[in-house]
Coordinates of C-alpha atoms in Angstrom, one line a residue:
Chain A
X1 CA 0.0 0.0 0.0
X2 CA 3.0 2.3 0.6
X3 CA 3.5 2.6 -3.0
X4 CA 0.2 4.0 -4.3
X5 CA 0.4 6.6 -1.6
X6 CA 3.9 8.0 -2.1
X7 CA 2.8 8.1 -5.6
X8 CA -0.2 10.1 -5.0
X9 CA 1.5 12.1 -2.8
X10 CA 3.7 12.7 -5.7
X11 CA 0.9 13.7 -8.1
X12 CA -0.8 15.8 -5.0
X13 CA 2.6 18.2 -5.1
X14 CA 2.4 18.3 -8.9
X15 CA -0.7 19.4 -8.6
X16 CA -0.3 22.1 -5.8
X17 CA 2.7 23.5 -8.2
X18 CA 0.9 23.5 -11.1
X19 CA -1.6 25.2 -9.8
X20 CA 0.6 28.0 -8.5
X21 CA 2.3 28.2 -11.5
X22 CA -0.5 28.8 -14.0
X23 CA -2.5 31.0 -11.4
X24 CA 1.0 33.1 -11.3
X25 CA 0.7 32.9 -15.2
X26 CA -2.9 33.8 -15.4
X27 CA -2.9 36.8 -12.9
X28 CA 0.2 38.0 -14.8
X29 CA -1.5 37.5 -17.8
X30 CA -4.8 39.0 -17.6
X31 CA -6.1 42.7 -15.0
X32 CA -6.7 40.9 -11.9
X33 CA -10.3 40.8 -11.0
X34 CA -11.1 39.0 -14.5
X35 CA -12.1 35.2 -14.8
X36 CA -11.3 32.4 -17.0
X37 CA -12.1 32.1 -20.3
X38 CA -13.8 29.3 -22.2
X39 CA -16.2 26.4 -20.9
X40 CA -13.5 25.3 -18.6
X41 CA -15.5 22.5 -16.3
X42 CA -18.7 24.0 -16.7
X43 CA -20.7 21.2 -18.3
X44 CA -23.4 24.0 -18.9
X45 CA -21.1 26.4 -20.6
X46 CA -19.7 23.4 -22.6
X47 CA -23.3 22.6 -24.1
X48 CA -23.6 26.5 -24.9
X49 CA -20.6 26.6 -26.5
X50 CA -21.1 23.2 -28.4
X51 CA -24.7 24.4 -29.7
X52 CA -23.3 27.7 -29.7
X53 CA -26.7 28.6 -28.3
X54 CA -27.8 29.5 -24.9
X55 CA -31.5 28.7 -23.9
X56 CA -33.7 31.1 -22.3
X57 CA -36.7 29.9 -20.5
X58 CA -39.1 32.5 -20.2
X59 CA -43.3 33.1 -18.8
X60 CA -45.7 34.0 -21.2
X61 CA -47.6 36.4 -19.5
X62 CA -45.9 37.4 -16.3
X63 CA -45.8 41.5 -17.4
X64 CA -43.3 43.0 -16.8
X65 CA -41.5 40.6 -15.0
X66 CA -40.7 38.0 -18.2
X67 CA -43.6 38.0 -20.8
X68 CA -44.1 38.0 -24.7
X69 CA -45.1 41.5 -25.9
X70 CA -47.6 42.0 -28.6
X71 CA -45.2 42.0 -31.5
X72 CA -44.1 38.5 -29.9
X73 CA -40.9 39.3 -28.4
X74 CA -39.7 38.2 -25.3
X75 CA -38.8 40.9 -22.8
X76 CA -39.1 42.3 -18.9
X77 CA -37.3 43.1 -16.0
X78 CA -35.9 39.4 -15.8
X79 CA -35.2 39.0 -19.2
X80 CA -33.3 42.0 -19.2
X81 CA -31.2 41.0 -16.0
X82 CA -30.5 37.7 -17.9
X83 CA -29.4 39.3 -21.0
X84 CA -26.5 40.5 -18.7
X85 CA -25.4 36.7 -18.2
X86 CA -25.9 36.1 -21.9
X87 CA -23.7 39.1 -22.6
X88 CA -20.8 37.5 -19.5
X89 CA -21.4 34.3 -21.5
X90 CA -20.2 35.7 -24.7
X91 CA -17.4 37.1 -23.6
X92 CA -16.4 34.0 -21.6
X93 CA -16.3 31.7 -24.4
X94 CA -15.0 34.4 -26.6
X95 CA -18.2 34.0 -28.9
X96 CA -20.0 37.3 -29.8
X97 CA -22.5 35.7 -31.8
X98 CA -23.7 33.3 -29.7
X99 CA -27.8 32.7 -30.1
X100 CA -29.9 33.0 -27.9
X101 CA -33.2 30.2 -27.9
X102 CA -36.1 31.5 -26.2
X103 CA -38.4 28.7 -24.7
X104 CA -42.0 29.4 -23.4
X105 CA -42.3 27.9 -19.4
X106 CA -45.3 27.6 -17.2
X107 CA -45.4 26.8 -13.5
X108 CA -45.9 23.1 -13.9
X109 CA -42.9 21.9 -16.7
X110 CA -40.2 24.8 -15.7
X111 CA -38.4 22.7 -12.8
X112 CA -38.3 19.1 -15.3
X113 CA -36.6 21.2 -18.1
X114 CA -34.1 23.1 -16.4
X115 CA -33.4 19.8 -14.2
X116 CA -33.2 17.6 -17.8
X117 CA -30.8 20.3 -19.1
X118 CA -33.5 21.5 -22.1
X119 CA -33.0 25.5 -20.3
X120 CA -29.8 26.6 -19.4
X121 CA -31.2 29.6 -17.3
X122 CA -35.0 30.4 -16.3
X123 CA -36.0 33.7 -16.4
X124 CA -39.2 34.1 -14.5
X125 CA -41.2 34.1 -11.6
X126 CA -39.9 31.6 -9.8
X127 CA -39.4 31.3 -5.7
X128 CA -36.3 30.5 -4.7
X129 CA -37.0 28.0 -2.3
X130 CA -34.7 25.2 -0.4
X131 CA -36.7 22.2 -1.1
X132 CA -35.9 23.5 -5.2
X133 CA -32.5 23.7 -4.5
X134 CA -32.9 19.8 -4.2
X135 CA -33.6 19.8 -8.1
X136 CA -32.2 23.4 -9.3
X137 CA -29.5 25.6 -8.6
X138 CA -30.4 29.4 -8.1
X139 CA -29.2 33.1 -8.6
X140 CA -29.1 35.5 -6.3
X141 CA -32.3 37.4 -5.4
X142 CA -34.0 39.4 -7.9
X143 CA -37.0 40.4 -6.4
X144 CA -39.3 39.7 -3.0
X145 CA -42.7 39.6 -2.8
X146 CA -45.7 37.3 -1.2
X147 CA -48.4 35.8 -1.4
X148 CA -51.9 38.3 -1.8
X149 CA -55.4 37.9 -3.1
X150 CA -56.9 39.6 -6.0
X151 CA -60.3 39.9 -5.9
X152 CA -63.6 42.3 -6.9
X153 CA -63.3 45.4 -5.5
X154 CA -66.6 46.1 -5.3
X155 CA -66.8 42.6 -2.7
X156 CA -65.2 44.5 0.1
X157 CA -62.9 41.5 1.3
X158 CA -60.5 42.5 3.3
X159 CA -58.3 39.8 4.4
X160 CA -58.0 36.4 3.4
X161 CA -60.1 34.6 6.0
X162 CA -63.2 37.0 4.9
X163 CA -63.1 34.2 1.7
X164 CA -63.8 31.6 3.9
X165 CA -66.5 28.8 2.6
X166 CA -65.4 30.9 -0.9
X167 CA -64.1 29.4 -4.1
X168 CA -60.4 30.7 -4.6
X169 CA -58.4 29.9 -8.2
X170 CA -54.9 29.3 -7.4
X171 CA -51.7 28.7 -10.1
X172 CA -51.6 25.2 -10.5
X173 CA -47.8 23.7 -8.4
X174 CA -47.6 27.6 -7.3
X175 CA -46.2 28.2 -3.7
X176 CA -48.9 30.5 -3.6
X177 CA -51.4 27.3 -3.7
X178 CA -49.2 25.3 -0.8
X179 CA -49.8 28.4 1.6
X180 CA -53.1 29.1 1.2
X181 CA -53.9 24.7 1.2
X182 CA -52.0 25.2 4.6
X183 CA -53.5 27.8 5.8
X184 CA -57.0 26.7 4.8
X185 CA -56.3 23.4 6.8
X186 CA -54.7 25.3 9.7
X187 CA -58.2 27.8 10.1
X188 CA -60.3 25.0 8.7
X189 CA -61.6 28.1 6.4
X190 CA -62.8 25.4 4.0
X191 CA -62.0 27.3 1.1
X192 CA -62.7 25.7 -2.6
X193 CA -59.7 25.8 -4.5
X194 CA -60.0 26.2 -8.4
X195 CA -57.1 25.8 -10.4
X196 CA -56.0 27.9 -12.8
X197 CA -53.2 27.6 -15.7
X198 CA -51.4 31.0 -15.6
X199 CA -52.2 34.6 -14.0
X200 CA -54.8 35.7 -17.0
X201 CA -56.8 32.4 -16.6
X202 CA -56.7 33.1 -12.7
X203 CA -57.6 36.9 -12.9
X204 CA -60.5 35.8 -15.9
X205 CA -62.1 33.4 -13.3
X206 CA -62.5 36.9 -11.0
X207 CA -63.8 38.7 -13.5
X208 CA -66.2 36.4 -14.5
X209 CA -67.2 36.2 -11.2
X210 CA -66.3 31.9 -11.5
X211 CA -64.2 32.7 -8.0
X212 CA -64.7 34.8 -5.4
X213 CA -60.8 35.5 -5.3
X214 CA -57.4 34.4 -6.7
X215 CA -54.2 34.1 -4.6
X216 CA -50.8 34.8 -6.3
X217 CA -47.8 36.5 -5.8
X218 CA -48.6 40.4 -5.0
X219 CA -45.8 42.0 -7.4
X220 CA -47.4 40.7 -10.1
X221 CA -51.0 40.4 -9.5
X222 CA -51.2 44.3 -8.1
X223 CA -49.5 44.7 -11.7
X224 CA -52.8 43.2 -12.9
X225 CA -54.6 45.3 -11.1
X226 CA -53.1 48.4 -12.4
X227 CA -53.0 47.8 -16.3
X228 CA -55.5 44.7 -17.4
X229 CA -58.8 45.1 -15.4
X230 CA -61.6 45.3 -17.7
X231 CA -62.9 48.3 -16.1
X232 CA -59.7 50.2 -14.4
X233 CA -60.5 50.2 -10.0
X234 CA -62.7 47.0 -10.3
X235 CA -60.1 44.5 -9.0
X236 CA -57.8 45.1 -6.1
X237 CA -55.3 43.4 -4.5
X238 CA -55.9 42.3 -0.5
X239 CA -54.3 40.9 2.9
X240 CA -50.7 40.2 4.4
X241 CA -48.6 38.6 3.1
X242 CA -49.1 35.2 3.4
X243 CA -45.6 33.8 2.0
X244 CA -42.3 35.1 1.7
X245 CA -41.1 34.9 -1.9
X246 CA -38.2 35.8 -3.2
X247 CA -38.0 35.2 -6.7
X248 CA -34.4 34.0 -8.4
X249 CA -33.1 32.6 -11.8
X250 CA -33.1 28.3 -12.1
X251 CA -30.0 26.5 -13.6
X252 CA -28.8 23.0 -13.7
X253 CA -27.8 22.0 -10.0
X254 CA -24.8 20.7 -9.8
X255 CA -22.4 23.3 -12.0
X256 CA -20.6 25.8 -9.7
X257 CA -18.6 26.9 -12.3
X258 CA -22.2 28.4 -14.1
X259 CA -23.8 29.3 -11.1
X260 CA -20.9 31.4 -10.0
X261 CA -20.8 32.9 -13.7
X262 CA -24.6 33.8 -12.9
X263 CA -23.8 35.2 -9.1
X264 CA -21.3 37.6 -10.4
X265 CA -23.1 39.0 -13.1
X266 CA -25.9 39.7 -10.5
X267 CA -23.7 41.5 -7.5
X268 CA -22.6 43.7 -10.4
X269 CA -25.8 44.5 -11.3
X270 CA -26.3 45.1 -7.8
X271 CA -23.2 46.9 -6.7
X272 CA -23.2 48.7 -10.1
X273 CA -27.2 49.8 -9.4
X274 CA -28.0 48.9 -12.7
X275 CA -30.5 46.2 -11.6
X276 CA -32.4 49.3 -9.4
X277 CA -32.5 51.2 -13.3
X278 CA -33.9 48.3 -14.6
X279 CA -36.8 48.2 -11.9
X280 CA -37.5 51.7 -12.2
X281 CA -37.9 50.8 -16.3
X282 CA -40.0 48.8 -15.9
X283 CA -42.1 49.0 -12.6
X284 CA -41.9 52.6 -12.9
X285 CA -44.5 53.5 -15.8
X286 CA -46.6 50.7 -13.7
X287 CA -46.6 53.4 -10.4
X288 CA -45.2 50.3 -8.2
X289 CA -42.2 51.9 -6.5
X290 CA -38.8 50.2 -5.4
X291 CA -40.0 48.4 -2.1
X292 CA -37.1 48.7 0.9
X293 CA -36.7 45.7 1.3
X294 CA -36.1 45.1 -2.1
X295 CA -33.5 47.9 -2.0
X296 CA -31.9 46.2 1.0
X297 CA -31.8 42.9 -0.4
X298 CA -30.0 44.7 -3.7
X299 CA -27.4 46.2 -1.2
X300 CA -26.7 42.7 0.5
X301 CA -26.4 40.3 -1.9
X302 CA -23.7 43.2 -4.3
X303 CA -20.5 41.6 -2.8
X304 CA -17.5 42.4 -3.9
X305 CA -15.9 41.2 -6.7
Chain B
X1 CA -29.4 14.5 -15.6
X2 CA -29.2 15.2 -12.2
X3 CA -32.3 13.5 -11.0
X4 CA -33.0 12.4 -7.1
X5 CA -35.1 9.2 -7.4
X6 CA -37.4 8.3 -4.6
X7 CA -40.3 6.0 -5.3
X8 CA -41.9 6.2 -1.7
X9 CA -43.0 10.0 -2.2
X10 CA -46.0 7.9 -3.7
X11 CA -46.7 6.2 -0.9
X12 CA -46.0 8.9 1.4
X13 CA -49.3 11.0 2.7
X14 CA -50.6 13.2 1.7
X15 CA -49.8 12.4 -2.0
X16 CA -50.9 8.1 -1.9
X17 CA -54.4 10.1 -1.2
X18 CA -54.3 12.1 -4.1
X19 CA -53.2 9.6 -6.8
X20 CA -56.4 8.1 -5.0
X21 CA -58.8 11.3 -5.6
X22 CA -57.2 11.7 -9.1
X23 CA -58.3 8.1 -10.1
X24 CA -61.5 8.8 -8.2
X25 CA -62.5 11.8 -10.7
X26 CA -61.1 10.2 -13.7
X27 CA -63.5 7.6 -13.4
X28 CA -66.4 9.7 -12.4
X29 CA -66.0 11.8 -15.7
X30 CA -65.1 8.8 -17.8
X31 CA -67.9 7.1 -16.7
X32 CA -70.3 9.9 -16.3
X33 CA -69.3 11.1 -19.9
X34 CA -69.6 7.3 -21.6
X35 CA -72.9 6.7 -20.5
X36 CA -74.0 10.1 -21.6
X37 CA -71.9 9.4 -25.1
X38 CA -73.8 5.9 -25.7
X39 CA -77.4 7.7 -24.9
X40 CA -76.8 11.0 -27.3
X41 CA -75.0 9.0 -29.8
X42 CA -77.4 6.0 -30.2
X43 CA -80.3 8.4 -30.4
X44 CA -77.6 10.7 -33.1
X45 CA -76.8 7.7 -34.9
X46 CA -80.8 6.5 -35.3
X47 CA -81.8 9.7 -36.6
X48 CA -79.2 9.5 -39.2
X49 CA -80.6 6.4 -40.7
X50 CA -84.5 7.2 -40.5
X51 CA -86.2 7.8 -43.8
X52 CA -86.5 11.8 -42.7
X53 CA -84.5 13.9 -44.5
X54 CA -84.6 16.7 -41.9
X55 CA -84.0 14.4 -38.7
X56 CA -81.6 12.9 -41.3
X57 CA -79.6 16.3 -41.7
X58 CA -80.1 17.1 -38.0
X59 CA -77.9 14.0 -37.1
X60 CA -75.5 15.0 -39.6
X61 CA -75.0 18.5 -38.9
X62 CA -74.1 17.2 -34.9
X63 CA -71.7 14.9 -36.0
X64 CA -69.7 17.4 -38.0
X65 CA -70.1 20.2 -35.1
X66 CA -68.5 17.5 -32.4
X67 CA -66.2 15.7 -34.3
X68 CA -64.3 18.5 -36.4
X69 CA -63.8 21.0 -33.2
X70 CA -61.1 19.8 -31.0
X71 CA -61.8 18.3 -27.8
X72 CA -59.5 20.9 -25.6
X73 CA -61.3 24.1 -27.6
X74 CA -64.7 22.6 -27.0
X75 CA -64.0 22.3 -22.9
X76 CA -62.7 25.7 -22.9
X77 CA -65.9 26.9 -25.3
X78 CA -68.3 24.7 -22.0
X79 CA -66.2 26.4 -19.6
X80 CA -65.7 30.2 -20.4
X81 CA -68.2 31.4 -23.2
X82 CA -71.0 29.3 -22.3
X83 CA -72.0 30.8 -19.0
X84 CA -71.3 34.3 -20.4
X85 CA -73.6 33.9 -23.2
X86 CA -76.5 32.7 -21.5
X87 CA -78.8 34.7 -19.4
X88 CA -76.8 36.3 -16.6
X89 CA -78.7 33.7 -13.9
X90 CA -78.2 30.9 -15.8
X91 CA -75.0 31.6 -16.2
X92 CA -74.2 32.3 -12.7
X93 CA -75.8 28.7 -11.7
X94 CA -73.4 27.1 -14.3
X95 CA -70.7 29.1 -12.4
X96 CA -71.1 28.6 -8.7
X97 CA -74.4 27.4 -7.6
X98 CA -74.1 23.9 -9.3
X99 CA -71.8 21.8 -7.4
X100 CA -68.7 20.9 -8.5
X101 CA -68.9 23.2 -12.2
X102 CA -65.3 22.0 -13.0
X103 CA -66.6 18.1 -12.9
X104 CA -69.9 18.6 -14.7
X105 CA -68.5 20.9 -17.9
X106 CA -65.7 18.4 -18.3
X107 CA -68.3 15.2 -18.1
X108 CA -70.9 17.2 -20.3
X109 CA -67.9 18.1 -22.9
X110 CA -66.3 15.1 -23.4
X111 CA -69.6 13.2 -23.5
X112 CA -70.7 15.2 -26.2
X113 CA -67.9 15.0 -28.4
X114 CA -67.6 11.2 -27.7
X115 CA -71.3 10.8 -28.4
X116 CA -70.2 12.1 -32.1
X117 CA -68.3 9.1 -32.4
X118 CA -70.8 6.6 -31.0
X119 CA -73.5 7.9 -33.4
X120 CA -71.5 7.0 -36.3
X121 CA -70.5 3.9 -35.0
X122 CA -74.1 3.1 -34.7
X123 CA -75.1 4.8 -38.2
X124 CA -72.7 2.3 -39.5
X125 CA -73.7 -1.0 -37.8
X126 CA -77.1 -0.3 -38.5
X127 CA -76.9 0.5 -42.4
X128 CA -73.9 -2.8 -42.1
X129 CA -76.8 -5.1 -41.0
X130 CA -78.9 -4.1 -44.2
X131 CA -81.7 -3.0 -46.1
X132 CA -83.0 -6.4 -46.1
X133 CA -83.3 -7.1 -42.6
X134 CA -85.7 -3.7 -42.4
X135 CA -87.8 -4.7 -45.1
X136 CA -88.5 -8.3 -43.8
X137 CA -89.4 -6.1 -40.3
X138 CA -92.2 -4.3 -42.0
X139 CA -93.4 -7.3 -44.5
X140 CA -94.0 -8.9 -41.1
X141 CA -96.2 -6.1 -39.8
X142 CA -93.8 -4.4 -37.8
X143 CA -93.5 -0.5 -37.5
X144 CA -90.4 1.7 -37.8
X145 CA -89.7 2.0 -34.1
X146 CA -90.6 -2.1 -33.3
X147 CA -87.9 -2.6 -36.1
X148 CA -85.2 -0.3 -34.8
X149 CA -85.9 -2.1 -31.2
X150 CA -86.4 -6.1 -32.0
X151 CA -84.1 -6.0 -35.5
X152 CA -82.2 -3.6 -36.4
X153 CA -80.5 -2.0 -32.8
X154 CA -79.9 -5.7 -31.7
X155 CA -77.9 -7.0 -34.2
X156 CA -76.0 -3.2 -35.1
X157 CA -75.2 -2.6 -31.3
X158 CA -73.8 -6.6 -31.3
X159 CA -71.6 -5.3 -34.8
X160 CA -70.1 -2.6 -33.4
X161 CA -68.9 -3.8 -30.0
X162 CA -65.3 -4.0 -30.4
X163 CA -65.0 -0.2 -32.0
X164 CA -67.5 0.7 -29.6
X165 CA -64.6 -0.6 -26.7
X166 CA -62.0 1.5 -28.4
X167 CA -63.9 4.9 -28.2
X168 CA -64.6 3.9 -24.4
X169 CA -61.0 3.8 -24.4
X170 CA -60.7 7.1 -25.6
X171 CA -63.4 8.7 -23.2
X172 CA -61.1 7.3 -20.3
X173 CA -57.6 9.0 -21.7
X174 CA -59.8 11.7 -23.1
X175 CA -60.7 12.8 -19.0
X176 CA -57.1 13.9 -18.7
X177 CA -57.9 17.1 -20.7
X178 CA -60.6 18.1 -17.7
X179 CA -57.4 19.2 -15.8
X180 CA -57.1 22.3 -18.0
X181 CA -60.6 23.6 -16.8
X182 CA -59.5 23.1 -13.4
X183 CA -60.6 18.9 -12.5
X184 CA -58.0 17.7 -10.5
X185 CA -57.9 14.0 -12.1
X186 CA -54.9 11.9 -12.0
X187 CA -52.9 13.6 -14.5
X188 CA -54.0 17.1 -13.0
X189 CA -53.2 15.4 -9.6
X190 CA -49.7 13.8 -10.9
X191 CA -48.5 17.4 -11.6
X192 CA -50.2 18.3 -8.7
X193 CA -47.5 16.0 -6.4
X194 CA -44.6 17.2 -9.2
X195 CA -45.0 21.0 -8.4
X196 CA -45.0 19.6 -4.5
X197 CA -41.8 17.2 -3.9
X198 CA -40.4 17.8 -7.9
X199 CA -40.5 14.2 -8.0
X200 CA -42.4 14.3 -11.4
X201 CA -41.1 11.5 -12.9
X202 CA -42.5 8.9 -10.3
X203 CA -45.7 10.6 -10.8
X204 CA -46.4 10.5 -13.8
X205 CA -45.2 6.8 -13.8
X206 CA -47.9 6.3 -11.4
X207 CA -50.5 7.7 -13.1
X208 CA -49.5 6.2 -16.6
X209 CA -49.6 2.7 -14.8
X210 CA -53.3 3.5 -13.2
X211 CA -54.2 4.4 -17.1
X212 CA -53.2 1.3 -17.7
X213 CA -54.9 -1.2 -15.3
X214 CA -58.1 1.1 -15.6
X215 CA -58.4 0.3 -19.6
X216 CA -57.3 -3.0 -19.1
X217 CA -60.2 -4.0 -16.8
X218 CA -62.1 -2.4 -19.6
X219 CA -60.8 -4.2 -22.6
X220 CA -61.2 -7.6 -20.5
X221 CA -64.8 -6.7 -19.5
X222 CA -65.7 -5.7 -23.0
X223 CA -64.3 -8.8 -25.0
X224 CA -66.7 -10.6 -22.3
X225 CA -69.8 -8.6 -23.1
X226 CA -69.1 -9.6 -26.5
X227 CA -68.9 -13.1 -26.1
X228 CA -71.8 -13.2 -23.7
X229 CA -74.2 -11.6 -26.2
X230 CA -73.0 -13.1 -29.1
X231 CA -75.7 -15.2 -31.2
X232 CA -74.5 -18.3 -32.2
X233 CA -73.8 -19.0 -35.8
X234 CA -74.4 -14.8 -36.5
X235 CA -71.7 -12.3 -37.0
X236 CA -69.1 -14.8 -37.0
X237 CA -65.6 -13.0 -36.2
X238 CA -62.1 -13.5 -37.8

């Protein structure tokens, strides 16, 4: 046995010195501060670079997060923050003309297709949550919100229990639908739940008066609110918030390499306060301010480079 | 693929209970939307072979509205446009005061569009048995209806019993499309335990082999229908 180890030791040094050697190279070589270029072990950037495409998932109808506009193009607040790590990918693997793919995503398929590899990087609605980072790997925080109920103005509900023995749609596989299931069994409300395939489905069954109320994440259903109601005042947004979501990009889990190619181009966007310019573009025309603890959570997660 | 297996999730509560409640409603609307299927599409498939030309045309002009819209455009058409088109009450009762709307729209759809296919099943055992078999009914005094009832329904129902399985077939696979109005079936409750423990492949596994066993029991039941009302020496098979 002596043998294998003394030559493993052997390799072990080799390795320590070439290490130092080529980090002594590289930082000689390049500004410090910049990172490797090409795929390296990134099995993620390896596919990109391979296909010479990266593949954006993206919500149809999630205005303005991540949504396809009327002349069917894909933009938002997400898809802009993504187009940052497009833009790092490019100049990683030294490729300006890499394509990009744009995929349609819904609540129910987005987690098997960025698991199976099919979506290199999710831009959506999506809450970052612990139990996903079984299946997923995430970016840093993008945006924080919770749980809220839209419903009729004119009902004068207040707060969610005021639904009780009430039919309320809920996104199909939405955290939004786990809380309220909780709480429903906690209070024994015995609330109906409906379900419903994406946010216009779930804010048609209000207006049709099918349910008396729909619960989904507040950003985006006050957006609703505020720009789609048939008749503008007659749907309003109510209660705490039930959940805490913070909502983050999905990539392949197990890629550190990719995911720390992700991380940095969001502290920068961070540090740099472009992401807070991108939230004023497009939440600003809406009149939905930069919450503080949005702010806060910008401040936090822009570490240093 | 980096993919955690675990089996057990479907075994696990609360999700072993809804693979049970999915399999629960699948059967309800499959069932629910056969037996309406076999009454409208009997009754659709008569018409079209009565000496009436405008019964005749009637018939016709159902089976080309059911069959030639697709099933998923004619659940959402039951689901959203209907109540708004009809008088605001009536509408509203469609909407909330009729229990379970979600279960009854998808039943009512899908037994409607199946009942297209019955009816020409039925239109085709019945002119398959023959002129012949209708004359010698009325040479021997009978009239229209005792011929449809003692000649010419026994022997077409008894010809078209094996596609007659397949389209009960369908209706069962078919009740997976009630998830997109909202029925929480076994495919709508398969995704339902994905988007809870992301253990989607197990799920769907499940409910694929639930599928299975259900139209298995089916098929088996139906070849022994046939046999059991088979005439002897009639409609021999290959």
């Amino acid at each position: 046995m002596s043998q294998p180890f003394a030559c493993s030791r052997v390799f072990a040094a080799a390795a320590v010195f070439a290490t130092l050697v080529t980090g002594t190279l590289v930082a000689g070589a390049v500004p410090s501060g910049a990172v490797e270029s090409g795929p390296g072990n990134s099995p993620v950037l390896k596919r990109i670079a391979e296909r010479n495409t990266i593949t954006i998932g993206h919500r149809e109808a999630s205005v303005p997060y991540s949504y396809l506009s009327r002349d069917q193009k894909v933009e938002g607040y997400v898809i802009d923050l993504c187009t940052k790590v497009v833009d790092a990918v490019k100049e990683r693997l030294g490729k300006p003309d890499l394509q990009v793919r744009y995929v349609p995503i819904n609540t129910t398929n987005r987690i098997p297709l960025v698991a199976n590899g099919t979506i290199d990087l999710e831009c959506g609605t999506t809450t970052n949550t612990l139990a996903r980072q079984e299946q997923v790997a995430f970016s840093p925080v993008f945006y924080i919100t919770g749980t809220q109920v839209l419903v009729k103005t004119a009902s004068g509900v207040k707060e969610v229990e005021d639904l009780a023995g009430k039919r309320v749609a809920v996104l199909q596989g939405s955290s939004n639908e786990q809380s309220l299931r909780a709480l429903n069994d906690a209070k024994k409300l015995g609330i109906e739940l409906v379900y419903a395939k994406d946010l216009a489905e779930g804010a048609l069954l209000v207006e049709t008066d099918r349910v008396d109320g729909f619960a989904a994440d507040g950003g985006q259903i006050k957006v609703y609110a505020a720009t789609k109601a048939r008749q503008p005042g007659s749907l309003a947004v109510i209660g705490r918030l039930l959940t805490y979501d913070p909502y983050s990009a999905m990539m392949q889990k197990g890629d550190p390499d990719f995911t720390l190619l992700v991380g940095r181009v969001f502290a920068d966007a961070f540090r740099s306060g472009e992401a807070e310019k991108l939230y004023d573009k497009w939440f600003g025309p809406l009149g939905i301010g930069l919450d503080p603890i949005l702010k806060t959570a910008f401040e936090i997660q822009a570490l240093p480079r | 693929m980096e993919y955690h297996w675990n089996w057990g999730v479907l075994f696990e509560p609360p999700y072993f209970g809804w693979l049970v409640d999915g399999t629960k409603w699948t059967l309800l609307v499959a069932a629910t939307a056969w037996v309406l299927a076999l009454a409208v599409g009997v009754t659709i498939g008569v018409a079209r072979t009565l000496p009436w030309r405008p019964v005749r045309a009637l018939g016709a002009a159902y089976v080309d509205l059911f069959r030639n819209v697709p099933l998923l455009i004619q659940l959402f058409l039951w689901y959203f446009v209907l109540p708004e088109v009809l008088p605001a009450e009536m509408g509203r009762f469609i909407k909330r005061d009729l229990p379970n709307p979600e279960f009854w729209t998808a039943a009512v759809g899908l037994g409607l569009f199946t009942a297209a296919r019955v009816a020409e099943q039925v239109r085709a055992g019945i002119q398959a048995v023959g002129q012949g078999q209708g004359m010698a009914a009325a040479a021997s005094g009978m009239t229209l209806a005792q011929s449809y009832r003692h000649v010419l329904l026994p022997l077409a129902l008894r010809q078209i019993l094996p596609p007659l399985t397949s389209d009960f077939l369908h209706v069962i696979k078919n009740s997976s499309l009630a998830l997109t109005i909202g029925l929480l079936e076994l495919t709508g409750q398969s995704r339902q335990i994905e988007s809870n423990t992301f253990q989607g492949i197990e799920a769907l596994t499940a409910a694929t082999l639930v599928y299975v066993a259900i139209t298995l029991v089916v098929t088996v039941a139906m070849r022994a229908v046939e046999r059991r009302v088979a005439i002897p020496g009639q409609l021999a098979r290959a």
